[in-house]
């Protein structure tokens, strides 16, 4: 389908090391993720990420503050080694916690710890990756499905593909094919007649509630029996999630159950002064994590690390991982393919390549007031465009010069401008209205 039409636009919108993985003693994964967080924040996509804070409410005296505080201190320590630019954590009294987050229930609260992570516009980031690849010469094809593999004996030499727009079938030949299809990994391996990686689909859902239903100047992180739960600020809303349950139905259409919704509401209401109800939920979205299959019955305990394997000659599969470590996954997969190409292949340099819109973003942000005055947009509209498009705002302003009527806001979604729809169709490969709305 479209870029980011699946799980890549249905995440928790966080670029993070995974605080809970420390409790599982997965220090390598946390260290790697924090290193990547720093890269994305500082160099690769500064226009798409921003600092975001979370409050961990404490309900047990002494031992809980010591235990949780030690874990968060270790998290900040690993981040410092990765030269991350975010503030360090702070211990708060009960009064300070309630001042910062009045929505918290007073009963049972003894204090809190506040720490910082990074938030990302996941759909914009995924699209930025696709456009950056295209700028370096990649041929991009959305709405295209692999329906078979081309073979020369045991070797995979390409794919048979179906253009879902025209119904036309065509062949793509390649010296190496990389299977990076997430929860469909096993399906592609089945086409090769062999599977070296086993993937288990884990469903995660999020609830979207209006911002005024939860009075807080910070997000929340709660520990649950199964995992952790985040309450994340997202524009005029809060995102509450996530779940971690098996999904064995249609992979293209994961859906939230009544049980999922009630679980999230019950967990978040356990710390709120004014409980949320089903009527407060304005939206629900669901995605599927491609977890590496393991011994554990609980998907929340399966590894978030990734694996790269040569399924058959000519076909490399990569699966597992988490959004934050996407670049490492890609590097490992391409390195594996490059080793099979022969000759001298230059080493990966993706740690140094900013995504489109990143170069010049900070300078563009510094002159946003002047840009707003020159373009006739409000400061808030200019900041919105900069946060979604970075330095590429110049292309959008160029379109507004051609068609000033596109500066109008979209009915029912006044945060967005009509020009963004036109830009998505002209520059970003959107084929359908659904593509624009999903992004």
Protein backbone atom coordinates (compact mmCIF):
# COMPACT_ATOMS: atom_id res chain seq x y z
CA UNK A 1 0.00 0.00 0.00
CA UNK A 2 1.22 3.53 0.70
CA UNK A 3 4.39 4.48 2.56
CA UNK A 4 3.76 4.14 6.33
CA UNK A 5 0.21 2.91 5.71
CA UNK A 6 0.69 0.07 8.19
CA UNK A 7 2.40 -0.16 11.56
CA UNK A 8 4.87 2.62 10.71
CA UNK A 9 2.09 5.18 11.21
CA UNK A 10 0.55 3.34 14.18
CA UNK A 11 3.39 3.39 16.70
CA UNK A 12 3.55 5.14 20.06
CA UNK A 13 5.29 8.04 18.23
CA UNK A 14 8.42 7.62 20.35
CA UNK A 15 12.10 7.38 19.53
CA UNK A 16 13.34 5.79 22.73
CA UNK A 17 15.76 3.33 24.24
CA UNK A 18 13.04 1.27 25.87
CA UNK A 19 13.21 1.85 29.61
CA UNK A 20 11.50 -1.47 30.35
CA UNK A 21 14.18 -3.43 28.46
CA UNK A 22 16.62 -2.50 31.24
CA UNK A 23 14.48 -4.53 33.64
CA UNK A 24 14.85 -7.44 31.22
CA UNK A 25 18.65 -6.86 31.38
CA UNK A 26 18.77 -6.15 27.63
CA UNK A 27 21.45 -3.49 28.01
CA UNK A 28 22.79 -3.91 24.47
CA UNK A 29 19.42 -3.11 22.88
CA UNK A 30 18.90 -0.05 25.10
CA UNK A 31 22.40 1.27 24.43
CA UNK A 32 21.99 0.79 20.68
CA UNK A 33 18.56 2.44 20.66
CA UNK A 34 19.78 5.43 22.67
CA UNK A 35 22.69 5.88 20.29
CA UNK A 36 20.26 5.92 17.37
CA UNK A 37 17.96 8.30 19.26
CA UNK A 38 20.85 10.73 19.53
CA UNK A 39 21.65 10.41 15.83
CA UNK A 40 18.05 11.04 14.76
CA UNK A 41 17.70 13.96 17.15
CA UNK A 42 20.98 15.63 16.34
CA UNK A 43 21.63 14.88 12.67
CA UNK A 44 19.26 12.64 10.73
CA UNK A 45 15.82 14.17 11.34
CA UNK A 46 15.87 17.06 13.85
CA UNK A 47 12.74 18.52 12.21
CA UNK A 48 10.65 15.43 13.01
CA UNK A 49 11.64 14.75 16.63
CA UNK A 50 11.28 16.78 19.81
CA UNK A 51 11.94 16.24 23.52
CA UNK A 52 9.01 14.88 25.52
CA UNK A 53 8.83 14.24 29.26
CA UNK A 54 7.12 11.47 31.22
CA UNK A 55 6.09 11.26 34.84
CA UNK A 56 6.32 7.96 36.69
CA UNK A 57 3.86 8.19 39.65
CA UNK A 58 5.13 6.54 42.84
CA UNK A 59 2.66 4.78 45.12
CA UNK A 60 5.02 2.99 47.54
CA UNK A 61 7.41 4.77 49.87
CA UNK A 62 11.17 4.29 49.84
CA UNK A 63 11.66 1.03 47.88
CA UNK A 64 9.78 2.08 44.72
CA UNK A 65 11.58 5.41 44.42
CA UNK A 66 14.92 3.66 44.92
CA UNK A 67 14.15 0.85 42.45
CA UNK A 68 12.61 2.96 39.69
CA UNK A 69 15.05 5.79 40.26
CA UNK A 70 18.03 3.45 39.83
CA UNK A 71 16.62 2.19 36.53
CA UNK A 72 15.99 5.69 35.17
CA UNK A 73 19.43 6.85 36.37
CA UNK A 74 21.00 3.96 34.46
CA UNK A 75 18.88 4.93 31.42
CA UNK A 76 20.16 8.52 31.58
CA UNK A 77 23.70 7.24 32.09
CA UNK A 78 23.55 5.13 28.93
CA UNK A 79 22.06 8.12 27.09
CA UNK A 80 24.95 10.32 28.27
CA UNK A 81 27.45 7.81 26.88
CA UNK A 82 25.60 8.12 23.56
CA UNK A 83 25.91 11.93 23.85
CA UNK A 84 22.15 12.44 23.89
CA UNK A 85 21.06 16.09 24.24
CA UNK A 86 18.01 15.56 26.50
CA UNK A 87 17.57 16.73 30.13
CA UNK A 88 18.26 14.24 32.93
CA UNK A 89 15.61 12.88 35.27
CA UNK A 90 14.31 14.58 38.43
CA UNK A 91 12.76 13.23 41.62
CA UNK A 92 9.54 15.05 42.59
CA UNK A 93 7.61 15.31 45.82
CA UNK A 94 3.88 14.57 45.95
CA UNK A 95 3.08 18.30 45.77
CA UNK A 96 5.42 18.90 42.81
CA UNK A 97 3.97 15.91 40.96
CA UNK A 98 0.39 17.17 41.40
CA UNK A 99 1.40 20.67 40.30
CA UNK A 100 2.88 19.23 37.10
CA UNK A 101 0.06 16.72 36.54
CA UNK A 102 -3.15 17.79 38.34
CA UNK A 103 -4.98 14.89 36.65
CA UNK A 104 -3.28 12.40 38.97
CA UNK A 105 -5.34 10.94 41.79
CA UNK A 106 -4.16 12.31 45.13
CA UNK A 107 -5.00 9.16 47.03
CA UNK A 108 -2.07 6.78 47.14
CA UNK A 109 0.36 9.15 45.41
CA UNK A 110 3.61 9.64 47.35
CA UNK A 111 5.71 11.35 44.68
CA UNK A 112 7.01 10.88 41.14
CA UNK A 113 10.05 10.75 38.89
CA UNK A 114 10.19 12.77 35.69
CA UNK A 115 12.42 11.74 32.79
CA UNK A 116 12.82 12.71 29.12
CA UNK A 117 12.68 10.86 25.82
CA UNK A 118 12.02 11.84 22.19
CA UNK A 119 8.83 11.96 20.18
CA UNK A 120 8.61 11.49 16.40
CA UNK A 121 6.02 11.98 13.68
CA UNK A 122 6.34 8.38 12.52
CA UNK A 123 4.44 8.68 9.23
CA UNK A 124 6.43 11.77 8.21
CA UNK A 125 9.67 10.05 9.20
CA UNK A 126 8.91 6.95 7.13
CA UNK A 127 7.99 9.10 4.15
CA UNK A 128 11.18 11.12 4.65
CA UNK A 129 13.20 7.90 4.42
CA UNK A 130 11.47 6.96 1.16
CA UNK A 131 11.99 10.40 -0.39
CA UNK A 132 15.62 10.51 0.70
CA UNK A 133 16.23 7.10 -0.87
CA UNK A 134 14.58 8.33 -4.08
CA UNK A 135 16.80 11.44 -4.06
CA UNK A 136 19.83 9.11 -4.05
CA UNK A 137 18.53 7.13 -7.01
CA UNK A 138 16.25 4.46 -5.56
CA UNK A 139 13.19 3.54 -7.64
CA UNK A 140 10.20 3.66 -5.30
CA UNK A 141 6.96 1.77 -5.97
CA UNK A 142 4.05 2.02 -3.56
CA UNK A 143 0.80 0.09 -4.05
CA UNK A 144 2.86 -2.84 -5.39
CA UNK A 145 2.69 -6.41 -4.13
CA UNK A 146 5.20 -9.24 -4.47
CA UNK A 147 3.31 -12.29 -5.79
CA UNK A 148 6.25 -14.59 -6.49
CA UNK A 149 10.01 -14.96 -6.71
CA UNK A 150 12.12 -15.31 -9.85
CA UNK A 151 14.48 -18.29 -9.66
CA UNK A 152 17.53 -19.64 -11.42
CA UNK A 153 17.83 -23.09 -9.90
CA UNK A 154 17.97 -22.60 -6.15
CA UNK A 155 18.94 -18.95 -6.45
CA UNK A 156 16.48 -16.05 -6.17
CA UNK A 157 17.08 -13.59 -9.02
CA UNK A 158 14.23 -11.14 -8.48
CA UNK A 159 10.49 -10.90 -7.86
CA UNK A 160 7.19 -11.01 -9.72
CA UNK A 161 5.18 -7.99 -8.70
CA UNK A 162 1.59 -6.81 -9.10
CA UNK A 163 0.74 -3.13 -9.62
CA UNK A 164 -2.40 -2.80 -7.49
CA UNK A 165 -3.47 0.35 -9.37
CA UNK A 166 -3.51 -1.05 -12.91
CA UNK A 167 -3.57 -4.80 -12.20
CA UNK A 168 -0.45 -5.22 -14.37
CA UNK A 169 2.11 -7.86 -13.44
CA UNK A 170 5.81 -7.23 -14.04
CA UNK A 171 9.24 -8.62 -13.11
CA UNK A 172 12.02 -6.97 -11.16
CA UNK A 173 15.41 -8.65 -11.53
CA UNK A 174 18.12 -8.26 -8.93
CA UNK A 175 21.41 -9.77 -7.86
CA UNK A 176 20.19 -9.63 -4.26
CA UNK A 177 16.65 -9.37 -2.88
CA UNK A 178 16.00 -8.14 0.67
CA UNK A 179 12.84 -9.34 2.37
CA UNK A 180 11.95 -6.54 4.84
CA UNK A 181 8.22 -7.16 5.01
CA UNK A 182 7.56 -7.15 8.76
CA UNK A 183 4.72 -9.46 9.75
CA UNK A 184 4.65 -10.85 6.17
CA UNK A 185 8.26 -12.11 6.46
CA UNK A 186 7.20 -15.76 6.68
CA UNK A 187 4.96 -15.42 3.60
CA UNK A 188 7.90 -14.31 1.44
CA UNK A 189 10.13 -17.03 2.90
CA UNK A 190 7.42 -19.58 2.04
CA UNK A 191 7.69 -18.45 -1.60
CA UNK A 192 11.38 -19.40 -1.39
CA UNK A 193 10.46 -22.78 0.07
CA UNK A 194 12.46 -22.19 3.19
CA UNK A 195 12.26 -20.05 6.32
CA UNK A 196 15.25 -19.18 8.50
CA UNK A 197 13.47 -16.51 10.57
CA UNK A 198 10.14 -17.01 12.34
CA UNK A 199 7.99 -13.97 13.05
CA UNK A 200 5.11 -13.64 15.47
CA UNK A 201 2.61 -10.78 15.04
CA UNK A 202 1.98 -8.85 18.24
CA UNK A 203 -0.88 -6.35 18.20
CA UNK A 204 -0.52 -2.97 19.85
CA UNK A 205 -3.45 -0.57 20.06
CA UNK A 206 -3.65 3.08 21.13
CA UNK A 207 -6.57 5.22 22.24
CA UNK A 208 -6.83 8.89 21.26
CA UNK A 209 -8.60 11.22 23.73
CA UNK A 210 -9.04 15.04 23.75
CA UNK A 211 -6.31 17.00 25.47
CA UNK A 212 -8.76 18.74 27.83
CA UNK A 213 -9.82 15.42 29.38
CA UNK A 214 -6.49 14.99 31.12
CA UNK A 215 -4.89 18.01 32.78
CA UNK A 216 -1.15 17.58 32.75
CA UNK A 217 1.97 19.37 31.52
CA UNK A 218 3.77 16.09 30.97
CA UNK A 219 3.12 12.60 29.68
CA UNK A 220 2.80 9.61 31.98
CA UNK A 221 4.42 6.18 32.09
CA UNK A 222 2.80 3.44 34.16
CA UNK A 223 3.98 -0.03 34.95
CA UNK A 224 1.38 -2.76 34.35
CA UNK A 225 1.33 -6.48 35.06
CA UNK A 226 2.11 -7.21 31.40
CA UNK A 227 4.31 -4.32 30.27
CA UNK A 228 4.28 -0.52 30.51
CA UNK A 229 1.67 2.01 29.46
CA UNK A 230 2.31 5.48 28.05
CA UNK A 231 0.11 8.57 28.05
CA UNK A 232 1.65 10.73 25.32
CA UNK A 233 0.80 14.29 24.31
CA UNK A 234 0.01 14.55 20.59
CA UNK A 235 -1.17 17.97 19.44
CA UNK A 236 -4.68 18.55 20.75
CA UNK A 237 -4.95 14.96 21.98
CA UNK A 238 -3.42 12.37 24.27
CA UNK A 239 -2.39 8.97 22.96
CA UNK A 240 -2.80 6.11 25.44
CA UNK A 241 -1.13 2.78 24.77
CA UNK A 242 -0.15 0.19 24.17
CA UNK A 243 -1.21 -3.45 24.33
CA UNK A 244 0.92 -6.49 23.50
CA UNK A 245 -1.18 -9.45 22.38
CA UNK A 246 -1.02 -12.18 19.74
CA UNK A 247 -2.77 -11.54 16.42
CA UNK A 248 -3.46 -14.39 13.99
CA UNK A 249 -6.22 -12.86 11.83
CA UNK A 250 -5.90 -10.66 8.71
CA UNK A 251 -2.43 -9.07 8.90
CA UNK A 252 -3.52 -6.10 6.78
CA UNK A 253 -6.33 -5.11 9.13
CA UNK A 254 -5.49 -5.43 12.84
CA UNK A 255 -8.38 -4.28 15.01
CA UNK A 256 -8.93 -3.33 18.62
CA UNK A 257 -11.22 -5.54 20.69
CA UNK A 258 -13.48 -4.46 23.54
CA UNK A 259 -11.05 -6.21 25.88
CA UNK A 260 -8.12 -4.15 24.54
CA UNK A 261 -9.98 -0.87 25.05
CA UNK A 262 -11.18 -1.76 28.53
CA UNK A 263 -7.67 -2.86 29.50
CA UNK A 264 -6.13 0.50 28.57
CA UNK A 265 -8.89 2.50 30.24
CA UNK A 266 -8.62 0.42 33.43
CA UNK A 267 -4.84 0.85 33.58
CA UNK A 268 -4.80 4.60 33.04
CA UNK A 269 -7.79 5.19 35.33
CA UNK A 270 -5.90 3.52 38.18
CA UNK A 271 -3.85 6.73 38.58
CA UNK A 272 -6.32 9.42 37.43
CA UNK A 273 -8.48 11.63 39.61
CA UNK A 274 -11.25 11.83 36.97
CA UNK A 275 -11.59 8.46 35.16
CA UNK A 276 -11.78 8.33 31.37
CA UNK A 277 -14.74 6.56 29.78
CA UNK A 278 -15.46 5.06 26.39
CA UNK A 279 -17.22 8.31 25.46
CA UNK A 280 -13.90 10.16 25.81
CA UNK A 281 -12.24 8.02 23.15
CA UNK A 282 -12.20 9.92 19.85
CA UNK A 283 -10.07 7.45 17.94
CA UNK A 284 -8.39 4.06 18.09
CA UNK A 285 -5.53 2.74 15.98
CA UNK A 286 -3.79 -0.62 15.87
CA UNK A 287 -0.50 -1.92 14.47
CA UNK A 288 1.37 -5.22 14.38
CA UNK A 289 4.91 -5.71 15.66
CA UNK A 290 6.98 -8.36 13.81
CA UNK A 291 8.57 -10.04 16.83
CA UNK A 292 11.10 -12.80 16.46
CA UNK A 293 9.48 -16.07 17.50
CA UNK A 294 10.76 -17.37 20.83
CA UNK A 295 10.05 -19.76 23.63
CA UNK A 296 7.91 -17.36 25.65
CA UNK A 297 4.12 -17.57 25.54
CA UNK A 298 3.86 -13.82 26.24
CA UNK A 299 4.64 -11.55 23.28
CA UNK A 300 5.66 -8.81 25.72
CA UNK A 301 8.67 -11.00 26.67
CA UNK A 302 9.80 -11.78 23.11
CA UNK A 303 12.97 -10.02 22.03
CA UNK A 304 12.81 -6.60 20.33
CA UNK A 305 16.19 -7.25 18.73
CA UNK A 306 16.37 -7.96 15.02
CA UNK A 307 17.80 -10.80 12.98
CA UNK A 308 19.29 -10.90 9.48
CA UNK A 309 19.58 -14.20 7.64
CA UNK A 310 20.19 -15.55 4.16
CA UNK A 311 16.99 -17.48 3.51
CA UNK A 312 18.22 -18.99 0.24
CA UNK A 313 20.96 -17.82 -2.16
CA UNK A 314 19.98 -14.38 -3.44
CA UNK A 315 17.41 -13.69 -0.71
CA UNK A 316 18.21 -11.92 2.57
CA UNK A 317 15.52 -11.62 5.28
CA UNK A 318 15.46 -9.08 8.10
CA UNK A 319 12.85 -9.05 10.86
CA UNK A 320 12.22 -8.06 14.46
CA UNK A 321 13.65 -4.85 15.85
CA UNK A 322 11.93 -1.65 16.92
CA UNK A 323 11.23 1.63 15.15
CA UNK A 324 14.10 3.45 16.86
CA UNK A 325 16.70 1.02 15.50
CA UNK A 326 15.43 1.06 11.89
CA UNK A 327 18.76 2.39 10.56
CA UNK A 328 20.82 -0.36 12.21
CA UNK A 329 18.44 -2.99 10.83
CA UNK A 330 18.80 -1.55 7.33
CA UNK A 331 22.58 -1.33 7.59
CA UNK A 332 22.87 -4.95 8.73
CA UNK A 333 20.55 -6.19 5.96
CA UNK A 334 22.32 -4.23 3.20
CA UNK A 335 25.74 -5.25 4.53
CA UNK A 336 24.64 -8.91 4.32
CA UNK A 337 23.49 -8.42 0.73
CA UNK A 338 26.65 -6.49 -0.18
CA UNK A 339 28.87 -9.34 1.00
CA UNK A 340 27.25 -11.52 -1.66
CA UNK A 341 27.80 -9.04 -4.49
CA UNK A 342 31.56 -9.41 -4.77
CA UNK A 343 33.92 -6.56 -5.56
CA UNK A 344 34.50 -3.62 -3.28
CA UNK A 345 31.36 -2.15 -1.69
CA UNK A 346 31.81 1.12 0.25
CA UNK A 347 30.87 0.95 3.96
CA UNK A 348 27.48 2.25 5.09
CA UNK A 349 27.32 6.02 5.63
CA UNK A 350 23.66 6.33 6.63
CA UNK A 351 24.67 7.55 10.11
CA UNK A 352 25.83 10.74 8.39
CA UNK A 353 23.02 11.29 5.85
CA UNK A 354 20.28 13.69 6.97
CA UNK A 355 16.76 13.00 5.70
CA UNK A 356 15.20 15.47 3.29
CA UNK A 357 14.20 18.57 5.19
CA UNK A 358 16.83 18.15 7.92
CA UNK A 359 19.59 20.21 6.31
CA UNK A 360 18.90 23.86 7.06
CA UNK A 361 16.03 23.12 9.45
CA UNK A 362 17.48 24.87 12.48
CA UNK A 363 18.18 28.02 10.47
CA UNK A 364 14.67 27.88 9.00
CA UNK A 365 13.22 27.44 12.51
CA UNK A 366 15.16 30.47 13.77
CA UNK A 367 13.66 32.67 11.06
CA UNK A 368 10.11 31.29 11.36
CA UNK A 369 8.63 34.62 12.46
CA UNK A 370 9.98 36.32 9.34
CA UNK A 371 8.78 33.42 7.17
CA UNK A 372 5.29 33.74 8.66
CA UNK A 373 5.19 37.47 8.00
CA UNK A 374 6.40 37.07 4.41
CA UNK A 375 4.03 34.21 3.56
CA UNK A 376 0.89 35.52 5.23
CA UNK A 377 0.63 32.38 7.39
CA UNK A 378 0.34 32.50 11.16
CA UNK A 379 3.34 31.66 13.31
CA UNK A 380 1.58 28.47 14.47
CA UNK A 381 0.94 27.39 10.87
CA UNK A 382 4.56 28.08 9.93
CA UNK A 383 5.83 26.06 12.91
CA UNK A 384 3.45 23.22 11.98
CA UNK A 385 4.87 23.10 8.43
CA UNK A 386 8.45 23.24 9.70
CA UNK A 387 7.79 20.36 12.13
CA UNK A 388 6.39 18.22 9.32
CA UNK A 389 8.54 19.26 6.36
CA UNK A 390 11.65 20.92 7.78
CA UNK A 391 13.64 23.00 5.30
CA UNK A 392 11.38 21.67 2.52
CA UNK A 393 8.90 24.31 3.65
CA UNK A 394 10.32 26.38 0.78
CA UNK A 395 8.65 24.01 -1.70
CA UNK A 396 5.30 24.42 0.04
CA UNK A 397 5.62 28.20 0.15
CA UNK A 398 6.41 28.09 -3.58
CA UNK A 399 3.14 26.25 -4.20
CA UNK A 400 1.29 28.87 -2.13
CA UNK A 401 2.75 31.59 -4.33
CA UNK A 402 1.30 29.78 -7.35
CA UNK A 403 -2.07 29.08 -5.71
CA UNK A 404 -2.77 31.36 -2.71
CA UNK A 405 -6.18 29.72 -2.16
CA UNK A 406 -4.37 26.61 -0.87
CA UNK A 407 -3.50 28.50 2.33
CA UNK A 408 -7.00 27.71 3.62
CA UNK A 409 -7.35 25.21 6.48
CA UNK A 410 -8.98 21.82 6.00
CA UNK A 411 -12.57 21.68 7.26
CA UNK A 412 -12.78 19.46 10.33
CA UNK A 413 -9.00 19.42 10.72
CA UNK A 414 -8.00 23.06 11.05
CA UNK A 415 -4.41 22.31 12.04
CA UNK A 416 -3.69 21.30 8.43
CA UNK A 417 -3.60 23.40 5.26
CA UNK A 418 -5.04 22.53 1.86
CA UNK A 419 -1.57 22.99 0.35
CA UNK A 420 -0.37 19.93 2.29
CA UNK A 421 -2.81 17.73 0.38
CA UNK A 422 -1.65 19.14 -2.96
CA UNK A 423 1.99 18.76 -1.89
CA UNK A 424 1.42 15.11 -0.92
CA UNK A 425 0.06 14.38 -4.40
CA UNK A 426 2.68 16.36 -6.31
CA UNK A 427 5.84 15.60 -4.35
CA UNK A 428 5.20 12.72 -1.98
CA UNK A 429 3.66 9.96 -4.07
CA UNK A 430 0.17 10.00 -2.54
CA UNK A 431 -2.16 8.11 -4.89
CA UNK A 432 -5.43 8.24 -2.96
CA UNK A 433 -7.17 10.49 -0.47
CA UNK A 434 -6.77 7.66 2.08
CA UNK A 435 -3.01 8.00 1.73
CA UNK A 436 -3.12 11.66 2.70
CA UNK A 437 -5.50 11.13 5.62
CA UNK A 438 -3.52 8.19 7.03
CA UNK A 439 -0.29 10.19 6.95
